[in-house]
Amino acid sequence: MKFTPRLRHVAALAAGALVSLGSLVAFSAPAQATNNACVPAANAKFEHSFNGPAGTAGIKLVNGPLCENVKVPLTLVSYTAPSASFSLPQYVLDSSTQFFTADTPKNDKGELRLDFKVKVPTCFTQVDFVFGDDVINPLTDKSDRYNDRKVGSPAAPGSQSKPERGQPQNAWWNGNAGDYKNGVCAAKPAVEALPDCEGNVKLSLINRDASVTSVRFEITADGGFKQSQVVDKNAKFDLTIPAANAKNIKVTAGGNQLWSGSWVKPAECTKPEVGAPVTEIKSTCDSLVFTLKNPENGAESLTGTFTPDKGAAQTVTVKAGETKTVTFPAAEGLTVAVTGDFLALNGDVKWTKPENCTTNPNPGPSTSASVTPSATTSATASVPASASASETPAEATPATSSTEGGALALTGSNSSTIAGGAVLLLLVGAGLFFLARRRRVNFKA
């Protein structure tokens, strides 16, 4: 069938209206913002260092920070092993797990870095640095394997980390941590002691002697502590000496003393906890105010950059124990982009006019920030629990996302424009339909 020229003209008009409305919707629809200030776990990139015999490892996030509610766990774990080469079974001696999150503070070098240390057996051992917090214990012929979870592996997630200059690609090691020439690593019963920060001592009783069915360990300590424990060949048993008895500990097997000692406070017990920064945003009738507090036990220094949509950017450094404020004169449409170490603020922050303001804010051409340091003791006064009637919390669009993908919420929707366009299309369509009905339209087969 063929359309007459007049009908083709009507159809062309209708198609043009549809295209126009489509363009209108495309321009007025909210944009899906791309968050360039944070990365999801799958896109995170790292650099690592590793020393198996020393039981140490370090890893830094090179394209952070991570997006909000995203965490990347890493674990350094040491095993007791039957020999210096890979062999099974293996039993966990010590492990350390830490997490990268959106709130991980930078160190004094400005790096997002985690450092690990574990005790390594004085004899045969395996040390693994892996992504995740799932520690496999024991490692046997039938157990799971870390596979590409090992840092530096050829596939993800291990491949997300590259070695620092001069460091090994593979962050795992099998070997002999003791002095084999002096007989330290003979296949015989052994003891490894791990004191904790509360005064207890964990004893790992290890039987590497495959020539016997089992070995009986005898343990004594202060306060009349005494225990006898049988350990099968190629096996390990963990026993904890409580703090009240953790002195003059002695362990023997077959009449031979294998270990003696008392609790000693580990060095990591004195490592201070790093406090998180405290931040607040306020909109008053004449200003947009950022309050930044770095606690006494916070990072050595925290730096943030505040860039208004008009005017010069301002970079502020807040040392541990300091509180500073950054103030911008209020102006209609004022938006300040925040980046840096104050992760909770990162993103676009807009000034919102309080309801009781009777005059317009000063719309002057300059929106340069002023930085006012205040004493630590006045931090509470400068960050009141509730705003007065003339203050309204600022509207903030954080750079971090509640999803691992890191996408921002949709912004800029103009539903009235879309609705108006839809009504226009309906009117055009109705007119064309009426015109077509009024005229005789012939079809030719």
Short mmCIF file of C-alpha atoms in Angstrom, two decimals:
data_model
loop_
_atom_site.label_atom_id
_atom_site.label_comp_id
_atom_site.label_asym_id
_atom_site.label_seq_id
_atom_site.Cartn_x
_atom_site.Cartn_y
_atom_site.Cartn_z
CA MET A 1 0.00 0.00 0.00
CA LYS A 2 1.15 3.61 -0.66
CA PHE A 3 0.52 6.79 1.25
CA THR A 4 -0.67 9.89 -0.63
CA PRO A 5 1.68 12.91 -0.52
CA ARG A 6 -0.62 14.71 1.91
CA LEU A 7 -0.54 11.79 4.35
CA ARG A 8 3.25 11.60 4.08
CA HIS A 9 3.38 15.29 4.98
CA VAL A 10 1.24 14.70 8.06
CA ALA A 11 3.43 11.75 9.13
CA ALA A 12 6.58 13.85 8.71
CA LEU A 13 5.15 16.55 10.95
CA ALA A 14 4.32 13.98 13.64
CA ALA A 15 7.80 12.45 13.45
CA GLY A 16 9.38 15.88 13.79
CA ALA A 17 7.35 16.55 16.92
CA LEU A 18 8.48 13.26 18.41
CA VAL A 19 12.15 14.01 17.70
CA SER A 20 11.81 17.48 19.23
CA LEU A 21 10.27 16.08 22.38
CA GLY A 22 12.95 13.41 22.59
CA SER A 23 15.64 16.08 22.47
CA LEU A 24 13.79 18.09 25.09
CA VAL A 25 13.60 15.12 27.42
CA ALA A 26 17.27 14.29 26.86
CA PHE A 27 18.38 17.80 27.81
CA SER A 28 16.05 18.14 30.77
CA ALA A 29 16.50 14.63 32.20
CA PRO A 30 18.75 14.37 35.26
CA ALA A 31 22.34 13.46 34.53
CA GLN A 32 23.93 10.44 36.09
CA ALA A 33 26.96 12.03 37.74
CA THR A 34 30.24 10.22 37.59
CA ASN A 35 32.11 10.23 40.86
CA ASN A 36 35.76 10.88 40.10
CA ALA A 37 36.74 11.43 43.72
CA CYS A 38 36.53 7.81 44.90
CA VAL A 39 37.00 4.31 43.53
CA PRO A 40 35.07 1.04 44.02
CA ALA A 41 36.92 -2.00 45.36
CA ALA A 42 37.21 -3.65 41.93
CA ASN A 43 38.99 -0.60 40.49
CA ALA A 44 41.37 0.00 43.39
CA LYS A 45 45.09 -0.14 42.59
CA PHE A 46 47.83 -0.90 45.09
CA GLU A 47 51.60 -1.16 45.53
CA HIS A 48 53.08 -3.62 48.02
CA SER A 49 56.24 -4.54 49.88
CA PHE A 50 56.93 -7.96 51.39
CA ASN A 51 59.57 -9.71 53.49
CA GLY A 52 58.62 -13.31 54.25
CA PRO A 53 61.51 -14.24 56.60
CA ALA A 54 60.90 -11.08 58.66
CA GLY A 55 57.10 -11.55 58.67
CA THR A 56 56.41 -8.02 57.40
CA ALA A 57 54.35 -6.55 54.57
CA GLY A 58 53.01 -3.17 53.54
CA ILE A 59 50.54 -2.01 50.93
CA LYS A 60 49.35 1.42 49.79
CA LEU A 61 46.28 2.49 47.84
CA VAL A 62 47.53 4.56 44.90
CA ASN A 63 44.22 5.74 43.39
CA GLY A 64 42.07 6.27 46.47
CA PRO A 65 40.19 7.06 48.48
CA LEU A 66 37.68 4.21 48.34
CA CYS A 67 34.00 5.00 48.01
CA GLU A 68 31.82 5.17 51.09
CA ASN A 69 30.75 1.82 52.61
CA VAL A 70 33.48 0.03 50.62
CA LYS A 71 36.22 -1.87 52.42
CA VAL A 72 39.15 -3.91 51.20
CA PRO A 73 40.52 -6.38 53.80
CA LEU A 74 44.08 -7.71 53.65
CA THR A 75 45.75 -10.36 55.80
CA LEU A 76 49.34 -11.37 56.52
CA VAL A 77 49.51 -14.92 57.89
CA SER A 78 52.36 -17.23 58.93
CA TYR A 79 52.18 -21.03 59.09
CA THR A 80 54.22 -23.77 60.66
CA ALA A 81 55.23 -26.25 57.95
CA PRO A 82 56.82 -29.73 57.75
CA SER A 83 59.72 -28.54 55.55
CA ALA A 84 61.34 -25.51 53.93
CA SER A 85 59.64 -26.21 50.59
CA PHE A 86 55.89 -26.27 50.13
CA SER A 87 54.45 -29.23 51.99
CA LEU A 88 51.33 -30.02 54.00
CA PRO A 89 49.77 -29.90 56.51
CA GLN A 90 50.37 -26.32 57.64
CA TYR A 91 48.96 -24.64 60.73
CA VAL A 92 48.47 -20.93 61.40
CA LEU A 93 50.97 -19.52 63.86
CA ASP A 94 50.08 -15.83 63.63
CA SER A 95 47.98 -13.53 61.46
CA SER A 96 47.15 -9.83 61.11
CA THR A 97 44.12 -8.41 59.27
CA GLN A 98 43.49 -4.75 58.42
CA PHE A 99 41.04 -2.90 56.16
CA PHE A 100 41.19 -0.07 53.65
CA THR A 101 38.00 2.02 53.90
CA ALA A 102 36.84 5.48 52.87
CA ASP A 103 37.99 6.70 56.30
CA THR A 104 41.52 5.26 56.21
CA PRO A 105 43.77 8.17 57.25
CA LYS A 106 46.92 9.10 55.38
CA ASN A 107 50.28 8.56 57.07
CA ASP A 108 52.85 11.31 57.65
CA LYS A 109 54.01 10.86 54.03
CA GLY A 110 50.54 11.52 52.68
CA GLU A 111 50.01 7.86 51.74
CA LEU A 112 46.97 5.64 52.24
CA ARG A 113 49.06 2.75 53.57
CA LEU A 114 48.68 -0.29 55.85
CA ASP A 115 51.66 -2.08 57.44
CA PHE A 116 51.60 -5.64 58.79
CA LYS A 117 53.83 -7.77 61.01
CA VAL A 118 53.42 -11.36 62.23
CA LYS A 119 55.55 -13.75 64.21
CA VAL A 120 57.37 -16.25 61.99
CA PRO A 121 58.25 -19.77 63.23
CA THR A 122 61.90 -20.31 64.07
CA CYS A 123 61.83 -23.35 61.83
CA PHE A 124 60.02 -24.36 58.63
CA THR A 125 57.34 -21.91 57.63
CA GLN A 126 55.11 -20.41 54.96
CA VAL A 127 54.11 -16.72 54.96
CA ASP A 128 51.25 -15.43 52.77
CA PHE A 129 50.01 -11.88 52.13
CA VAL A 130 46.45 -12.10 50.79
CA PHE A 131 43.36 -10.06 49.94
CA GLY A 132 40.47 -10.83 52.28
CA ASP A 133 40.02 -11.66 55.96
CA ASP A 134 39.28 -15.39 55.55
CA VAL A 135 42.28 -17.24 57.02
CA ILE A 136 42.55 -20.92 56.03
CA ASN A 137 43.56 -23.09 58.98
CA PRO A 138 44.87 -25.67 58.59
CA LEU A 139 46.15 -25.91 55.02
CA THR A 140 45.74 -29.55 53.99
CA ASP A 141 45.37 -31.64 50.84
CA LYS A 142 41.59 -31.17 51.06
CA SER A 143 41.40 -27.56 52.23
CA ASP A 144 40.83 -24.42 50.17
CA ARG A 145 43.75 -22.47 48.72
CA TYR A 146 44.40 -18.74 48.54
CA ASN A 147 45.16 -18.93 44.79
CA ASP A 148 44.75 -15.48 43.19
CA ARG A 149 43.88 -13.91 46.54
CA LYS A 150 47.64 -13.79 47.14
CA VAL A 151 48.98 -10.29 46.64
CA GLY A 152 50.89 -10.08 43.36
CA SER A 153 49.07 -13.01 41.71
CA PRO A 154 48.53 -12.91 37.92
CA ALA A 155 44.73 -12.53 38.22
CA ALA A 156 42.37 -10.43 40.35
CA PRO A 157 42.24 -9.60 43.12
CA GLY A 158 45.96 -10.31 43.60
CA SER A 159 46.84 -8.59 40.34
CA GLN A 160 45.41 -5.29 41.63
CA SER A 161 48.71 -4.77 43.46
CA LYS A 162 52.11 -4.17 41.88
CA PRO A 163 55.41 -4.36 43.78
CA GLU A 164 57.13 -1.22 44.96
CA ARG A 165 60.55 -0.61 43.47
CA GLY A 166 62.98 -3.27 44.67
CA GLN A 167 60.22 -5.45 46.16
CA PRO A 168 59.19 -8.97 45.08
CA GLN A 169 56.24 -9.43 42.75
CA ASN A 170 54.93 -12.44 44.70
CA ALA A 171 53.97 -11.69 48.29
CA TRP A 172 54.34 -15.25 49.59
CA TRP A 173 57.28 -17.30 50.83
CA ASN A 174 58.22 -20.83 51.88
CA GLY A 175 61.44 -21.41 53.73
CA ASN A 176 63.51 -21.96 56.81
CA ALA A 177 63.40 -19.00 59.17
CA GLY A 178 65.92 -20.55 61.56
CA ASP A 179 69.51 -21.75 61.36
CA TYR A 180 69.38 -25.13 59.66
CA LYS A 181 73.14 -25.74 60.03
CA ASN A 182 72.84 -25.69 63.80
CA GLY A 183 69.95 -28.11 63.78
CA VAL A 184 67.21 -25.62 64.67
CA CYS A 185 64.97 -26.91 61.93
CA ALA A 186 65.26 -30.64 62.45
CA ALA A 187 62.01 -32.58 62.23
CA LYS A 188 61.39 -32.69 65.96
CA PRO A 189 58.90 -31.27 68.50
CA ALA A 190 58.98 -27.48 68.85
CA VAL A 191 57.28 -24.64 70.69
CA GLU A 192 56.35 -21.15 69.48
CA ALA A 193 55.25 -18.52 72.02
CA LEU A 194 52.98 -15.56 71.19
CA PRO A 195 52.31 -13.08 74.04
CA ASP A 196 49.28 -10.80 73.70
CA CYS A 197 48.62 -7.28 74.98
CA GLU A 198 46.58 -8.49 77.98
CA GLY A 199 49.40 -10.50 79.59
CA ASN A 200 48.50 -13.95 78.25
CA VAL A 201 50.89 -16.22 76.35
CA LYS A 202 49.72 -18.54 73.59
CA LEU A 203 51.93 -21.60 73.16
CA SER A 204 51.87 -23.45 69.86
CA LEU A 205 52.99 -27.03 70.48
CA ILE A 206 54.27 -28.45 67.18
CA ASN A 207 55.12 -32.07 66.39
CA ARG A 208 57.15 -32.36 63.17
CA ASP A 209 58.52 -35.80 64.03
CA ALA A 210 56.88 -38.05 61.43
CA SER A 211 58.71 -41.10 62.81
CA VAL A 212 56.50 -41.26 65.91
CA THR A 213 52.74 -41.51 66.31
CA SER A 214 52.50 -38.71 68.86
CA VAL A 215 54.49 -36.59 71.32
CA ARG A 216 53.52 -35.63 74.87
CA PHE A 217 54.30 -32.04 75.91
CA GLU A 218 54.55 -31.10 79.60
CA ILE A 219 53.89 -27.46 80.53
CA THR A 220 54.44 -25.74 83.88
CA ALA A 221 54.21 -22.09 84.97
CA ASP A 222 53.79 -19.82 88.01
CA GLY A 223 50.94 -20.31 90.43
CA GLY A 224 51.05 -24.09 90.17
CA PHE A 225 50.00 -24.18 86.53
CA LYS A 226 50.61 -27.65 85.04
CA GLN A 227 49.27 -29.32 81.92
CA SER A 228 50.11 -32.35 79.79
CA GLN A 229 49.19 -32.37 76.13
CA VAL A 230 49.55 -35.07 73.44
CA VAL A 231 50.12 -33.85 69.85
CA ASP A 232 49.94 -36.19 66.87
CA LYS A 233 52.65 -36.27 64.18
CA ASN A 234 52.59 -33.38 61.70
CA ALA A 235 50.09 -31.58 63.95
CA LYS A 236 49.90 -28.50 66.17
CA PHE A 237 48.04 -27.69 69.38
CA ASP A 238 47.52 -24.17 70.79
CA LEU A 239 47.48 -23.65 74.54
CA THR A 240 47.03 -20.30 76.34
CA ILE A 241 48.76 -19.56 79.63
CA PRO A 242 46.61 -16.97 81.46
CA ALA A 243 48.16 -13.69 82.59
CA ALA A 244 48.06 -14.74 86.25
CA ASN A 245 50.43 -17.65 85.48
CA ALA A 246 52.45 -16.24 82.58
CA LYS A 247 55.85 -16.28 84.30
CA ASN A 248 58.55 -18.94 84.48
CA ILE A 249 56.87 -20.99 81.77
CA LYS A 250 58.62 -24.24 80.85
CA VAL A 251 57.78 -26.75 78.12
CA THR A 252 59.39 -30.19 77.87
CA ALA A 253 58.93 -33.28 75.70
CA GLY A 254 60.63 -36.66 76.21
CA GLY A 255 62.64 -35.21 79.09
CA ASN A 256 64.09 -32.38 76.93
CA GLN A 257 63.29 -28.74 77.65
CA LEU A 258 61.98 -27.17 74.44
CA TRP A 259 61.16 -23.65 75.62
CA SER A 260 61.19 -21.43 78.72
CA GLY A 261 60.27 -17.79 79.31
CA SER A 262 57.73 -15.29 80.61
CA TRP A 263 55.24 -12.82 79.15
CA VAL A 264 56.82 -9.80 77.44
CA LYS A 265 54.70 -6.91 76.18
CA PRO A 266 54.65 -6.93 72.34
CA ALA A 267 55.82 -3.74 70.62
CA GLU A 268 52.54 -3.32 68.72
CA CYS A 269 50.62 -2.97 72.01
CA THR A 270 51.95 0.57 72.40
CA LYS A 271 50.80 1.66 68.94
CA PRO A 272 48.33 4.53 69.47
CA GLU A 273 44.91 4.46 67.88
CA VAL A 274 44.42 7.17 65.27
CA GLY A 275 41.37 9.30 65.95
CA ALA A 276 38.99 10.26 63.13
CA PRO A 277 38.52 13.92 62.19
CA VAL A 278 35.27 15.72 63.08
CA THR A 279 33.67 18.03 60.51
CA GLU A 280 30.56 20.21 60.22
CA ILE A 281 28.93 22.37 57.51
CA LYS A 282 26.63 25.35 58.25
CA SER A 283 24.67 27.79 56.12
CA THR A 284 23.96 31.14 57.80
CA CYS A 285 22.29 34.19 56.27
CA ASP A 286 25.64 35.62 55.21
CA SER A 287 28.09 32.72 54.93
CA LEU A 288 28.85 29.05 54.29
CA VAL A 289 31.06 27.72 57.10
CA PHE A 290 33.15 24.54 57.28
CA THR A 291 34.46 23.47 60.72
CA LEU A 292 37.43 21.06 60.71
CA LYS A 293 38.69 19.35 63.86
CA ASN A 294 41.71 17.02 63.98
CA PRO A 295 41.70 15.30 67.41
CA GLU A 296 44.73 15.08 69.68
CA ASN A 297 45.21 11.42 68.68
CA GLY A 298 44.49 12.12 65.01
CA ALA A 299 46.82 12.03 62.04
CA GLU A 300 49.86 14.30 62.25
CA SER A 301 48.17 16.64 59.78
CA LEU A 302 45.11 16.64 57.52
CA THR A 303 44.77 18.78 54.41
CA GLY A 304 41.64 19.81 52.53
CA THR A 305 41.09 21.96 49.45
CA PHE A 306 37.91 24.07 49.12
CA THR A 307 37.16 25.33 45.60
CA PRO A 308 34.17 27.69 45.12
CA ASP A 309 32.43 27.87 41.74
CA LYS A 310 33.58 31.51 41.60
CA GLY A 311 36.82 32.70 43.09
CA ALA A 312 40.09 31.13 44.20
CA ALA A 313 40.51 27.76 45.87
CA GLN A 314 41.71 27.61 49.47
CA THR A 315 43.88 24.78 50.87
CA VAL A 316 43.82 24.28 54.65
CA THR A 317 46.08 22.07 56.80
CA VAL A 318 44.91 21.08 60.29
CA LYS A 319 47.46 19.54 62.64
CA ALA A 320 46.61 17.06 65.41
CA GLY A 321 44.79 18.86 68.22
CA GLU A 322 43.75 21.82 66.05
CA THR A 323 40.35 23.11 64.97
CA LYS A 324 39.97 25.49 62.00
CA THR A 325 37.06 27.02 60.11
CA VAL A 326 36.77 27.91 56.43
CA THR A 327 34.18 30.60 55.60
CA PHE A 328 32.75 31.70 52.25
CA PRO A 329 30.47 34.76 51.81
CA ALA A 330 26.96 33.60 50.96
CA ALA A 331 25.76 34.07 47.39
CA GLU A 332 22.90 32.67 45.38
CA GLY A 333 24.00 29.38 43.76
CA LEU A 334 27.27 29.21 45.75
CA THR A 335 28.79 25.71 45.46
CA VAL A 336 32.11 24.65 46.99
CA ALA A 337 33.92 21.51 45.80
CA VAL A 338 35.82 19.81 48.65
CA THR A 339 38.71 17.38 48.18
CA GLY A 340 41.44 16.02 50.43
CA ASP A 341 41.84 14.20 53.74
CA PHE A 342 38.50 15.25 55.30
CA LEU A 343 36.74 12.43 53.49
CA ALA A 344 33.31 13.04 55.01
CA LEU A 345 33.20 16.45 53.27
CA ASN A 346 34.53 15.43 49.86
CA GLY A 347 32.13 16.42 47.11
CA ASP A 348 30.06 19.50 46.16
CA VAL A 349 28.58 21.51 49.05
CA LYS A 350 25.90 24.13 48.32
CA TRP A 351 24.93 27.15 50.38
CA THR A 352 21.26 26.98 51.44
CA LYS A 353 19.53 30.21 52.44
CA PRO A 354 17.92 29.93 55.92
CA GLU A 355 14.16 30.56 55.94
CA ASN A 356 14.24 33.55 58.31
CA CYS A 357 16.73 35.60 56.27
CA THR A 358 14.98 38.86 55.26
CA THR A 359 17.67 40.24 53.00
CA ASN A 360 19.61 38.79 50.14
CA PRO A 361 23.16 37.69 50.88
CA ASN A 362 25.99 39.82 49.58
CA PRO A 363 26.39 38.73 45.95
CA GLY A 364 29.82 40.36 45.66
CA PRO A 365 32.24 39.06 43.03
CA SER A 366 34.69 37.57 45.52
CA THR A 367 34.02 34.24 47.27
CA SER A 368 37.55 33.71 48.59
CA ALA A 369 37.74 31.66 51.77
CA SER A 370 39.02 32.83 55.12
CA VAL A 371 40.72 30.38 57.46
CA THR A 372 40.38 31.04 61.16
CA PRO A 373 42.35 28.79 63.53
CA SER A 374 40.90 28.33 66.98
CA ALA A 375 42.28 26.78 70.12
CA THR A 376 41.58 23.13 70.73
CA THR A 377 39.72 23.93 73.92
CA SER A 378 37.21 26.02 71.96
CA ALA A 379 36.33 23.23 69.53
CA THR A 380 33.11 22.44 71.36
CA ALA A 381 31.95 26.02 71.29
CA SER A 382 32.66 26.37 67.58
CA VAL A 383 30.68 23.25 66.72
CA PRO A 384 27.33 23.62 68.57
CA ALA A 385 25.08 20.58 68.81
CA SER A 386 22.16 22.40 67.18
CA ALA A 387 22.04 25.41 64.86
CA SER A 388 20.24 28.59 65.86
CA ALA A 389 17.11 29.82 64.09
CA SER A 390 19.26 31.72 61.61
CA GLU A 391 21.29 28.70 60.54
CA THR A 392 20.43 25.89 58.17
CA PRO A 393 22.57 22.78 57.48
CA ALA A 394 24.18 23.08 54.07
CA GLU A 395 22.97 20.98 51.19
CA ALA A 396 25.85 18.63 50.42
CA THR A 397 26.44 16.30 47.52
CA PRO A 398 29.13 13.94 48.87
CA ALA A 399 31.72 12.55 46.51
CA THR A 400 31.44 9.14 48.07
CA SER A 401 28.57 6.81 47.29
CA SER A 402 26.64 4.30 49.36
CA THR A 403 27.22 1.75 46.64
CA GLU A 404 30.41 0.03 45.62
CA GLY A 405 30.11 1.55 42.15
CA GLY A 406 30.63 5.02 43.60
CA ALA A 407 27.93 6.77 41.49
CA LEU A 408 26.38 9.98 42.74
CA ALA A 409 22.65 10.46 43.12
CA LEU A 410 20.75 11.88 40.15
CA THR A 411 20.72 15.67 40.11
CA GLY A 412 19.24 18.45 37.99
CA SER A 413 15.82 16.92 37.29
CA ASN A 414 13.30 19.29 35.64
CA SER A 415 10.01 17.41 35.73
CA SER A 416 7.94 20.48 34.80
CA THR A 417 9.83 20.86 31.49
CA ILE A 418 9.26 17.19 30.64
CA ALA A 419 5.58 17.41 31.52
CA GLY A 420 5.15 20.55 29.40
CA GLY A 421 6.79 18.84 26.44
CA ALA A 422 4.49 15.85 26.80
CA VAL A 423 1.42 18.10 26.77
CA LEU A 424 2.76 19.88 23.68
CA LEU A 425 3.21 16.57 21.86
CA LEU A 426 -0.35 15.51 22.72
CA LEU A 427 -1.75 18.77 21.33
CA VAL A 428 0.28 18.48 18.12
CA GLY A 429 -0.78 14.88 17.65
CA ALA A 430 -4.45 15.70 18.22
CA GLY A 431 -4.29 18.54 15.67
CA LEU A 432 -2.66 16.36 13.05
CA PHE A 433 -5.16 13.59 13.62
CA PHE A 434 -8.04 16.06 13.23
CA LEU A 435 -6.48 17.46 10.04
CA ALA A 436 -6.11 13.99 8.60
CA ARG A 437 -9.75 13.19 9.37
CA ARG A 438 -10.93 16.41 7.75
CA ARG A 439 -9.16 15.70 4.50
CA ARG A 440 -9.78 12.78 2.26
CA VAL A 441 -6.77 10.58 2.33
CA ASN A 442 -6.61 7.98 -0.37
CA PHE A 443 -4.61 4.80 -0.34
CA LYS A 444 -3.53 3.11 -3.45
CA ALA A 445 -2.78 -0.59 -3.47
#
